[in-house]
Amino acid sequence: MGRVRLYLEEPLGEGQSVSLTRDQAHYLFGVMRLGPEDGLRVFDGVSGEYAATVAEAGKKRGVLSVGARTAPLALPPDLWLLFAPIKKERTDFIVEKAAEMGARRILPVATEYTNTGRVNRERLRSHAVEAAEQCGGTFVPEVAALRSLDRVLADWPEDRRLMFCDEALAGEGAGPPDTPGPWAVLTGPEGGFSDTERARLGGLTYAHPVSLGPRILRADTAVVAALTLWQSRLGDWQ
Ligand code: SAM
């Protein structure tokens, strides 16, 4: 079956033939050097993972034959990551780690001290796809459009709790309460959270301020630490 895994946007089923895009053909046949009859695994993010074989291989095109399902869809816990975007490459890193570490949804949020005005959703989506292909996941988290933190909080789903990573708590405070259910994690930009934001978040019944240890972590490090803390306490790492 081979170790190569490919995410395909269309719904998959046994016996299907799938035509590849130019980029997919380049990846499989140019980069991974697969050829006719070679095996790989494909997944669609909704129905699971399947064995597949190369039926046709060309420079700019190709066709795969989809075989038996090899794994059911494994949804990650209902955990959203809200993060303030930072420099391009480090934002790419954040999305890649969030996909590997089991975020269900990824929401870039603009906070008062965020100095990145826009995010490239398509590029971030491709990082999430690559991370899922690499880590054996069968699900690809959505990367939402950049919105202000205020707007995201204004539309907040009432059953979802928020683990607010507050750098002002460095060295104090405990982790999230042991309360199962839908959650979100929030981390700030290099400049941290403003006092206004801190006061607003502190007043939300569903928000739980937490420390990520005694040292001030970089914004991207904080995302990894926060996801590790949540997953090991409330997620699917137990
Ligand atoms: N400019 C801030 C300062 O000097 O205090 C640092 C912000 S830090 C680079 C970026 C984000 O990571 C913070 O807004 C927070 O969400 C998170 N973070 C970093 N270290 C943390 C800690 N020890 N406890 C809680 N959150 C932390």
PDB file of C-alpha atoms and ligand atoms in Angstrom:
ATOM      1  CA  MET A   1       0.000   0.000   0.000  1.00  0.00           C
ATOM      2  CA  GLY A   2       3.019   2.279   0.397  1.00  0.00           C
ATOM      3  CA  ARG A   3       3.585   5.067   2.915  1.00  0.00           C
ATOM      4  CA  VAL A   4       2.531   7.944   0.655  1.00  0.00           C
ATOM      5  CA  ARG A   5      -0.770   9.548   1.738  1.00  0.00           C
ATOM      6  CA  LEU A   6      -2.769  12.032  -0.334  1.00  0.00           C
ATOM      7  CA  TYR A   7      -5.751  14.172   0.659  1.00  0.00           C
ATOM      8  CA  LEU A   8      -8.431  14.333  -2.042  1.00  0.00           C
ATOM      9  CA  GLU A   9     -11.155  16.994  -1.788  1.00  0.00           C
ATOM     10  CA  GLU A  10     -13.871  14.814  -3.345  1.00  0.00           C
ATOM     11  CA  PRO A  11     -15.902  12.202  -1.407  1.00  0.00           C
ATOM     12  CA  LEU A  12     -14.226   8.801  -1.860  1.00  0.00           C
ATOM     13  CA  GLY A  13     -15.587   5.275  -2.198  1.00  0.00           C
ATOM     14  CA  GLU A  14     -14.255   1.848  -3.117  1.00  0.00           C
ATOM     15  CA  GLY A  15     -14.021   1.228  -6.868  1.00  0.00           C
ATOM     16  CA  GLN A  16     -13.844   4.914  -7.768  1.00  0.00           C
ATOM     17  CA  SER A  17     -11.410   6.405 -10.306  1.00  0.00           C
ATOM     18  CA  VAL A  18     -10.038   9.800  -9.334  1.00  0.00           C
ATOM     19  CA  SER A  19      -8.355  12.213 -11.752  1.00  0.00           C
ATOM     20  CA  LEU A  20      -5.451  14.091 -10.220  1.00  0.00           C
ATOM     21  CA  THR A  21      -4.771  17.813 -10.408  1.00  0.00           C
ATOM     22  CA  ARG A  22      -1.506  18.976 -11.917  1.00  0.00           C
ATOM     23  CA  ASP A  23      -0.055  19.625  -8.435  1.00  0.00           C
ATOM     24  CA  GLN A  24      -1.125  16.216  -7.161  1.00  0.00           C
ATOM     25  CA  ALA A  25       0.394  14.527 -10.247  1.00  0.00           C
ATOM     26  CA  HIS A  26       3.632  16.461  -9.717  1.00  0.00           C
ATOM     27  CA  TYR A  27       3.738  15.476  -6.032  1.00  0.00           C
ATOM     28  CA  LEU A  28       3.032  11.769  -6.618  1.00  0.00           C
ATOM     29  CA  PHE A  29       5.011  11.179  -9.774  1.00  0.00           C
ATOM     30  CA  GLY A  30       7.654  13.923  -9.693  1.00  0.00           C
ATOM     31  CA  VAL A  31       8.435  14.241  -5.996  1.00  0.00           C
ATOM     32  CA  MET A  32       7.452  10.849  -4.547  1.00  0.00           C
ATOM     33  CA  ARG A  33       8.480   9.021  -7.757  1.00  0.00           C
ATOM     34  CA  LEU A  34       5.403   6.784  -7.843  1.00  0.00           C
ATOM     35  CA  GLY A  35       4.473   5.047 -11.111  1.00  0.00           C
ATOM     36  CA  PRO A  36       1.705   2.851 -12.599  1.00  0.00           C
ATOM     37  CA  GLU A  37       0.461   0.120 -10.210  1.00  0.00           C
ATOM     38  CA  ASP A  38       2.238   1.678  -7.215  1.00  0.00           C
ATOM     39  CA  GLY A  39       0.168   1.790  -4.038  1.00  0.00           C
ATOM     40  CA  LEU A  40      -0.638   4.713  -1.729  1.00  0.00           C
ATOM     41  CA  ARG A  41      -3.352   5.773   0.695  1.00  0.00           C
ATOM     42  CA  VAL A  42      -5.934   8.495   0.093  1.00  0.00           C
ATOM     43  CA  PHE A  43      -8.418  10.220   2.403  1.00  0.00           C
ATOM     44  CA  ASP A  44     -11.189  12.771   1.935  1.00  0.00           C
ATOM     45  CA  GLY A  45     -11.608  14.169   5.449  1.00  0.00           C
ATOM     46  CA  VAL A  46     -15.193  12.885   5.727  1.00  0.00           C
ATOM     47  CA  SER A  47     -15.384   9.111   5.117  1.00  0.00           C
ATOM     48  CA  GLY A  48     -11.966   7.804   6.109  1.00  0.00           C
ATOM     49  CA  GLU A  49      -8.822   6.495   4.400  1.00  0.00           C
ATOM     50  CA  TYR A  50      -8.620   4.114   1.417  1.00  0.00           C
ATOM     51  CA  ALA A  51      -5.977   2.055  -0.360  1.00  0.00           C
ATOM     52  CA  ALA A  52      -5.341   3.347  -3.888  1.00  0.00           C
ATOM     53  CA  THR A  53      -3.193   2.404  -6.877  1.00  0.00           C
ATOM     54  CA  VAL A  54      -1.814   4.516  -9.684  1.00  0.00           C
ATOM     55  CA  ALA A  55      -3.835   3.697 -12.838  1.00  0.00           C
ATOM     56  CA  GLU A  56      -2.271   6.388 -15.046  1.00  0.00           C
ATOM     57  CA  ALA A  57       0.802   8.524 -14.366  1.00  0.00           C
ATOM     58  CA  GLY A  58       1.760  11.583 -16.402  1.00  0.00           C
ATOM     59  CA  LYS A  59       3.828  14.763 -15.955  1.00  0.00           C
ATOM     60  CA  LYS A  60       0.769  16.949 -15.481  1.00  0.00           C
ATOM     61  CA  ARG A  61      -2.026  14.487 -14.888  1.00  0.00           C
ATOM     62  CA  GLY A  62      -2.863  11.031 -13.576  1.00  0.00           C
ATOM     63  CA  VAL A  63      -5.634   8.723 -12.406  1.00  0.00           C
ATOM     64  CA  LEU A  64      -5.928   6.731  -9.177  1.00  0.00           C
ATOM     65  CA  SER A  65      -8.070   3.647  -8.610  1.00  0.00           C
ATOM     66  CA  VAL A  66      -9.582   3.695  -5.113  1.00  0.00           C
ATOM     67  CA  GLY A  67      -9.650   0.358  -3.293  1.00  0.00           C
ATOM     68  CA  ALA A  68     -10.868  -0.834   0.103  1.00  0.00           C
ATOM     69  CA  ARG A  69     -11.270   1.522   3.042  1.00  0.00           C
ATOM     70  CA  THR A  70      -8.288   1.142   5.356  1.00  0.00           C
ATOM     71  CA  ALA A  71      -9.387   3.375   8.247  1.00  0.00           C
ATOM     72  CA  PRO A  72     -12.597   5.115   9.348  1.00  0.00           C
ATOM     73  CA  LEU A  73     -12.721   8.888   9.800  1.00  0.00           C
ATOM     74  CA  ALA A  74     -11.080   9.753  13.130  1.00  0.00           C
ATOM     75  CA  LEU A  75     -12.373  13.159  14.189  1.00  0.00           C
ATOM     76  CA  PRO A  76     -10.162  15.088  16.613  1.00  0.00           C
ATOM     77  CA  PRO A  77     -11.782  16.425  19.814  1.00  0.00           C
ATOM     78  CA  ASP A  78     -14.143  19.387  19.430  1.00  0.00           C
ATOM     79  CA  LEU A  79     -11.370  21.911  20.048  1.00  0.00           C
ATOM     80  CA  TRP A  80     -10.958  25.215  18.244  1.00  0.00           C
ATOM     81  CA  LEU A  81      -7.676  27.110  18.149  1.00  0.00           C
ATOM     82  CA  LEU A  82      -8.012  30.896  18.172  1.00  0.00           C
ATOM     83  CA  PHE A  83      -4.620  32.476  17.553  1.00  0.00           C
ATOM     84  CA  ALA A  84      -3.376  35.940  16.704  1.00  0.00           C
ATOM     85  CA  PRO A  85      -1.463  35.694  13.419  1.00  0.00           C
ATOM     86  CA  ILE A  86       2.215  36.619  13.476  1.00  0.00           C
ATOM     87  CA  LYS A  87       4.935  36.591  10.779  1.00  0.00           C
ATOM     88  CA  LYS A  88       4.061  34.481   7.722  1.00  0.00           C
ATOM     89  CA  GLU A  89       6.373  31.517   8.260  1.00  0.00           C
ATOM     90  CA  ARG A  90       5.529  31.281  11.968  1.00  0.00           C
ATOM     91  CA  THR A  91       1.823  31.470  11.215  1.00  0.00           C
ATOM     92  CA  ASP A  92       2.349  28.591   8.771  1.00  0.00           C
ATOM     93  CA  PHE A  93       4.038  26.709  11.623  1.00  0.00           C
ATOM     94  CA  ILE A  94       1.101  27.390  13.972  1.00  0.00           C
ATOM     95  CA  VAL A  95      -1.443  26.001  11.489  1.00  0.00           C
ATOM     96  CA  GLU A  96       0.716  22.963  10.724  1.00  0.00           C
ATOM     97  CA  LYS A  97       1.123  22.148  14.448  1.00  0.00           C
ATOM     98  CA  ALA A  98      -2.559  22.715  15.170  1.00  0.00           C
ATOM     99  CA  ALA A  99      -3.510  20.224  12.436  1.00  0.00           C
ATOM    100  CA  GLU A 100      -0.998  17.640  13.698  1.00  0.00           C
ATOM    101  CA  MET A 101      -1.986  18.120  17.351  1.00  0.00           C
ATOM    102  CA  GLY A 102      -5.713  17.650  16.795  1.00  0.00           C
ATOM    103  CA  ALA A 103      -7.484  20.987  16.468  1.00  0.00           C
ATOM    104  CA  ARG A 104     -10.943  20.610  14.917  1.00  0.00           C
ATOM    105  CA  ARG A 105     -11.064  24.188  13.640  1.00  0.00           C
ATOM    106  CA  ILE A 106      -8.424  26.938  13.329  1.00  0.00           C
ATOM    107  CA  LEU A 107      -9.484  30.598  13.631  1.00  0.00           C
ATOM    108  CA  PRO A 108      -6.983  33.421  13.093  1.00  0.00           C
ATOM    109  CA  VAL A 109      -8.166  36.349  15.260  1.00  0.00           C
ATOM    110  CA  ALA A 110      -7.046  39.979  15.085  1.00  0.00           C
ATOM    111  CA  THR A 111      -6.415  41.375  18.575  1.00  0.00           C
ATOM    112  CA  GLU A 112      -5.430  44.909  19.587  1.00  0.00           C
ATOM    113  CA  TYR A 113      -1.695  44.241  19.325  1.00  0.00           C
ATOM    114  CA  THR A 114      -1.854  41.986  16.271  1.00  0.00           C
ATOM    115  CA  ASN A 115       0.337  43.552  13.627  1.00  0.00           C
ATOM    116  CA  THR A 116      -0.549  41.209  10.768  1.00  0.00           C
ATOM    117  CA  GLY A 117      -3.396  42.625   8.722  1.00  0.00           C
ATOM    118  CA  ARG A 118      -4.252  39.592   6.631  1.00  0.00           C
ATOM    119  CA  VAL A 119      -3.702  35.856   6.279  1.00  0.00           C
ATOM    120  CA  ASN A 120      -3.528  33.756   3.131  1.00  0.00           C
ATOM    121  CA  ARG A 121      -6.254  31.191   3.799  1.00  0.00           C
ATOM    122  CA  GLU A 122      -5.386  29.040   0.795  1.00  0.00           C
ATOM    123  CA  ARG A 123      -1.765  28.778   1.845  1.00  0.00           C
ATOM    124  CA  LEU A 124      -2.678  28.014   5.435  1.00  0.00           C
ATOM    125  CA  ARG A 125      -5.176  25.384   4.223  1.00  0.00           C
ATOM    126  CA  SER A 126      -2.418  23.680   2.232  1.00  0.00           C
ATOM    127  CA  HIS A 127      -0.241  23.548   5.376  1.00  0.00           C
ATOM    128  CA  ALA A 128      -3.115  21.914   7.273  1.00  0.00           C
ATOM    129  CA  VAL A 129      -3.549  19.371   4.443  1.00  0.00           C
ATOM    130  CA  GLU A 130       0.167  18.543   4.349  1.00  0.00           C
ATOM    131  CA  ALA A 131       0.205  18.097   8.122  1.00  0.00           C
ATOM    132  CA  ALA A 132      -2.743  15.682   7.966  1.00  0.00           C
ATOM    133  CA  GLU A 133      -1.103  13.717   5.133  1.00  0.00           C
ATOM    134  CA  GLN A 134       2.119  13.460   7.120  1.00  0.00           C
ATOM    135  CA  CYS A 135       0.702  12.622  10.567  1.00  0.00           C
ATOM    136  CA  GLY A 136      -1.682   9.857   9.474  1.00  0.00           C
ATOM    137  CA  GLY A 137      -4.778  11.927  10.214  1.00  0.00           C
ATOM    138  CA  THR A 138      -7.985  11.340   8.249  1.00  0.00           C
ATOM    139  CA  PHE A 139      -9.408  14.821   8.996  1.00  0.00           C
ATOM    140  CA  VAL A 140      -8.303  18.291   7.833  1.00  0.00           C
ATOM    141  CA  PRO A 141      -9.312  21.210  10.085  1.00  0.00           C
ATOM    142  CA  GLU A 142     -10.922  24.233   8.482  1.00  0.00           C
ATOM    143  CA  VAL A 143      -8.849  27.432   8.569  1.00  0.00           C
ATOM    144  CA  ALA A 144     -11.385  30.223   9.051  1.00  0.00           C
ATOM    145  CA  ALA A 145     -11.066  33.718   7.615  1.00  0.00           C
ATOM    146  CA  LEU A 146      -9.286  36.292   9.778  1.00  0.00           C
ATOM    147  CA  ARG A 147     -11.813  38.068  12.023  1.00  0.00           C
ATOM    148  CA  SER A 148     -11.435  40.388  14.968  1.00  0.00           C
ATOM    149  CA  LEU A 149     -11.475  38.742  18.387  1.00  0.00           C
ATOM    150  CA  ASP A 150     -14.419  40.993  19.238  1.00  0.00           C
ATOM    151  CA  ARG A 151     -16.488  39.641  16.340  1.00  0.00           C
ATOM    152  CA  VAL A 152     -15.601  36.028  17.143  1.00  0.00           C
ATOM    153  CA  LEU A 153     -16.608  36.525  20.785  1.00  0.00           C
ATOM    154  CA  ALA A 154     -19.803  38.312  19.745  1.00  0.00           C
ATOM    155  CA  ASP A 155     -20.883  35.155  17.873  1.00  0.00           C
ATOM    156  CA  TRP A 156     -19.653  32.748  20.545  1.00  0.00           C
ATOM    157  CA  PRO A 157     -21.495  29.400  20.755  1.00  0.00           C
ATOM    158  CA  GLU A 158     -22.986  29.186  24.218  1.00  0.00           C
ATOM    159  CA  ASP A 159     -21.853  25.621  24.963  1.00  0.00           C
ATOM    160  CA  ARG A 160     -18.173  26.208  24.177  1.00  0.00           C
ATOM    161  CA  ARG A 161     -15.587  27.004  26.859  1.00  0.00           C
ATOM    162  CA  LEU A 162     -12.484  29.087  26.198  1.00  0.00           C
ATOM    163  CA  MET A 163      -9.007  28.402  27.598  1.00  0.00           C
ATOM    164  CA  PHE A 164      -7.494  31.918  27.573  1.00  0.00           C
ATOM    165  CA  CYS A 165      -3.670  31.715  27.660  1.00  0.00           C
ATOM    166  CA  ASP A 166      -2.827  34.846  29.614  1.00  0.00           C
ATOM    167  CA  GLU A 167       0.864  35.748  29.765  1.00  0.00           C
ATOM    168  CA  ALA A 168       0.110  37.917  32.788  1.00  0.00           C
ATOM    169  CA  LEU A 169      -0.495  34.658  34.682  1.00  0.00           C
ATOM    170  CA  ALA A 170       2.981  33.313  33.843  1.00  0.00           C
ATOM    171  CA  GLY A 171       4.005  31.118  36.748  1.00  0.00           C
ATOM    172  CA  GLU A 172       0.647  31.235  38.497  1.00  0.00           C
ATOM    173  CA  GLY A 173      -2.683  29.600  37.987  1.00  0.00           C
ATOM    174  CA  ALA A 174      -3.601  26.094  37.024  1.00  0.00           C
ATOM    175  CA  GLY A 175      -4.522  24.512  33.709  1.00  0.00           C
ATOM    176  CA  PRO A 176      -8.044  24.281  32.334  1.00  0.00           C
ATOM    177  CA  PRO A 177     -10.761  22.847  34.582  1.00  0.00           C
ATOM    178  CA  ASP A 178     -11.479  19.150  34.003  1.00  0.00           C
ATOM    179  CA  THR A 179     -14.722  19.892  32.205  1.00  0.00           C
ATOM    180  CA  PRO A 180     -15.335  17.862  29.049  1.00  0.00           C
ATOM    181  CA  GLY A 181     -17.234  19.259  26.070  1.00  0.00           C
ATOM    182  CA  PRO A 182     -16.578  21.750  23.256  1.00  0.00           C
ATOM    183  CA  TRP A 183     -13.583  23.996  23.981  1.00  0.00           C
ATOM    184  CA  ALA A 184     -11.388  26.600  22.356  1.00  0.00           C
ATOM    185  CA  VAL A 185      -7.841  27.729  23.104  1.00  0.00           C
ATOM    186  CA  LEU A 186      -6.824  31.390  22.664  1.00  0.00           C
ATOM    187  CA  THR A 187      -3.265  32.678  22.324  1.00  0.00           C
ATOM    188  CA  GLY A 188      -2.123  36.231  21.651  1.00  0.00           C
ATOM    189  CA  PRO A 189       0.385  38.001  19.361  1.00  0.00           C
ATOM    190  CA  GLU A 190       3.988  38.940  20.104  1.00  0.00           C
ATOM    191  CA  GLY A 191       2.678  42.022  21.896  1.00  0.00           C
ATOM    192  CA  GLY A 192       0.389  39.981  24.126  1.00  0.00           C
ATOM    193  CA  PHE A 193      -3.125  40.964  25.183  1.00  0.00           C
ATOM    194  CA  SER A 194      -4.138  44.520  26.058  1.00  0.00           C
ATOM    195  CA  ASP A 195      -5.539  45.316  29.502  1.00  0.00           C
ATOM    196  CA  THR A 196      -8.921  45.961  27.854  1.00  0.00           C
ATOM    197  CA  GLU A 197      -8.905  42.531  26.244  1.00  0.00           C
ATOM    198  CA  ARG A 198      -7.769  40.907  29.475  1.00  0.00           C
ATOM    199  CA  ALA A 199     -10.571  42.583  31.411  1.00  0.00           C
ATOM    200  CA  ARG A 200     -13.159  41.602  28.800  1.00  0.00           C
ATOM    201  CA  LEU A 201     -12.001  37.979  28.671  1.00  0.00           C
ATOM    202  CA  GLY A 202     -11.821  37.841  32.465  1.00  0.00           C
ATOM    203  CA  GLY A 203     -15.474  38.830  32.617  1.00  0.00           C
ATOM    204  CA  LEU A 204     -16.724  36.015  30.357  1.00  0.00           C
ATOM    205  CA  THR A 205     -18.295  33.127  32.247  1.00  0.00           C
ATOM    206  CA  TYR A 206     -17.094  30.622  29.650  1.00  0.00           C
ATOM    207  CA  ALA A 207     -13.470  31.882  29.617  1.00  0.00           C
ATOM    208  CA  HIS A 208     -10.838  30.229  31.820  1.00  0.00           C
ATOM    209  CA  PRO A 209      -7.501  32.158  32.058  1.00  0.00           C
ATOM    210  CA  VAL A 210      -4.532  29.769  32.311  1.00  0.00           C
ATOM    211  CA  SER A 211      -0.764  29.990  32.670  1.00  0.00           C
ATOM    212  CA  LEU A 212       1.592  28.191  30.294  1.00  0.00           C
ATOM    213  CA  GLY A 213       4.340  28.037  32.905  1.00  0.00           C
ATOM    214  CA  PRO A 214       6.728  30.524  34.499  1.00  0.00           C
ATOM    215  CA  ARG A 215       8.432  31.710  31.300  1.00  0.00           C
ATOM    216  CA  ILE A 216       7.004  33.929  28.550  1.00  0.00           C
ATOM    217  CA  LEU A 217       6.721  31.764  25.435  1.00  0.00           C
ATOM    218  CA  ARG A 218       6.874  32.966  21.842  1.00  0.00           C
ATOM    219  CA  ALA A 219       3.434  33.127  20.245  1.00  0.00           C
ATOM    220  CA  ASP A 220       4.009  30.001  18.180  1.00  0.00           C
ATOM    221  CA  THR A 221       5.559  28.097  21.088  1.00  0.00           C
ATOM    222  CA  ALA A 222       2.537  29.072  23.181  1.00  0.00           C
ATOM    223  CA  VAL A 223       0.171  27.447  20.678  1.00  0.00           C
ATOM    224  CA  VAL A 224       2.038  24.142  20.915  1.00  0.00           C
ATOM    225  CA  ALA A 225       2.179  24.361  24.722  1.00  0.00           C
ATOM    226  CA  ALA A 226      -1.513  25.253  25.000  1.00  0.00           C
ATOM    227  CA  LEU A 227      -2.624  22.441  22.682  1.00  0.00           C
ATOM    228  CA  THR A 228      -0.421  19.997  24.598  1.00  0.00           C
ATOM    229  CA  LEU A 229      -1.897  21.144  27.910  1.00  0.00           C
ATOM    230  CA  TRP A 230      -5.488  20.872  26.670  1.00  0.00           C
ATOM    231  CA  GLN A 231      -5.058  17.589  24.787  1.00  0.00           C
ATOM    232  CA  SER A 232      -3.311  15.864  27.680  1.00  0.00           C
ATOM    233  CA  ARG A 233      -5.871  17.174  30.198  1.00  0.00           C
ATOM    234  CA  LEU A 234      -9.141  16.996  28.201  1.00  0.00           C
ATOM    235  CA  GLY A 235      -8.378  15.674  24.742  1.00  0.00           C
ATOM    236  CA  ASP A 236      -7.509  12.445  22.953  1.00  0.00           C
ATOM    237  CA  TRP A 237      -3.964  12.074  24.249  1.00  0.00           C
ATOM    238  CA  GLN A 238      -5.013  10.271  27.397  1.00  0.00           C
TER     239      GLN A 238
HETATM  240  N1  SAM B   1       4.433  40.609  24.915  1.00  0.00           N
HETATM  241  C1  SAM B   1       4.052  39.671  25.976  1.00  0.00           C
HETATM  242  C2  SAM B   1       4.875  39.858  27.221  1.00  0.00           C
HETATM  243  O1  SAM B   1       6.037  40.270  27.068  1.00  0.00           O
HETATM  244  O2  SAM B   1       4.381  39.548  28.279  1.00  0.00           O
HETATM  245  C3  SAM B   1       4.288  38.238  25.471  1.00  0.00           C
HETATM  246  C4  SAM B   1       3.222  37.722  24.577  1.00  0.00           C
HETATM  247  S1  SAM B   1       3.634  36.079  24.135  1.00  0.00           S
HETATM  248  C5  SAM B   1       4.959  36.339  23.061  1.00  0.00           C
HETATM  249  C6  SAM B   1       2.326  35.649  23.002  1.00  0.00           C
HETATM  250  C7  SAM B   1       1.160  34.886  23.631  1.00  0.00           C
HETATM  251  O3  SAM B   1       1.612  33.606  24.079  1.00  0.00           O
HETATM  252  C8  SAM B   1       0.521  35.513  24.831  1.00  0.00           C
HETATM  253  O4  SAM B   1      -0.399  36.513  24.475  1.00  0.00           O
HETATM  254  C9  SAM B   1      -0.139  34.330  25.491  1.00  0.00           C
HETATM  255  O5  SAM B   1      -1.349  34.016  24.839  1.00  0.00           O
HETATM  256  C10 SAM B   1       0.873  33.225  25.248  1.00  0.00           C
HETATM  257  N2  SAM B   1       1.812  33.016  26.351  1.00  0.00           N
HETATM  258  C11 SAM B   1       3.163  33.096  26.292  1.00  0.00           C
HETATM  259  N3  SAM B   1       3.707  32.766  27.472  1.00  0.00           N
HETATM  260  C12 SAM B   1       2.684  32.457  28.314  1.00  0.00           C
HETATM  261  C13 SAM B   1       2.598  32.041  29.677  1.00  0.00           C
HETATM  262  N4  SAM B   1       3.698  31.811  30.432  1.00  0.00           N
HETATM  263  N5  SAM B   1       1.373  31.835  30.223  1.00  0.00           N
HETATM  264  C14 SAM B   1       0.235  32.035  29.483  1.00  0.00           C
HETATM  265  N6  SAM B   1       0.249  32.420  28.178  1.00  0.00           N
HETATM  266  C15 SAM B   1       1.464  32.634  27.601  1.00  0.00           C
END
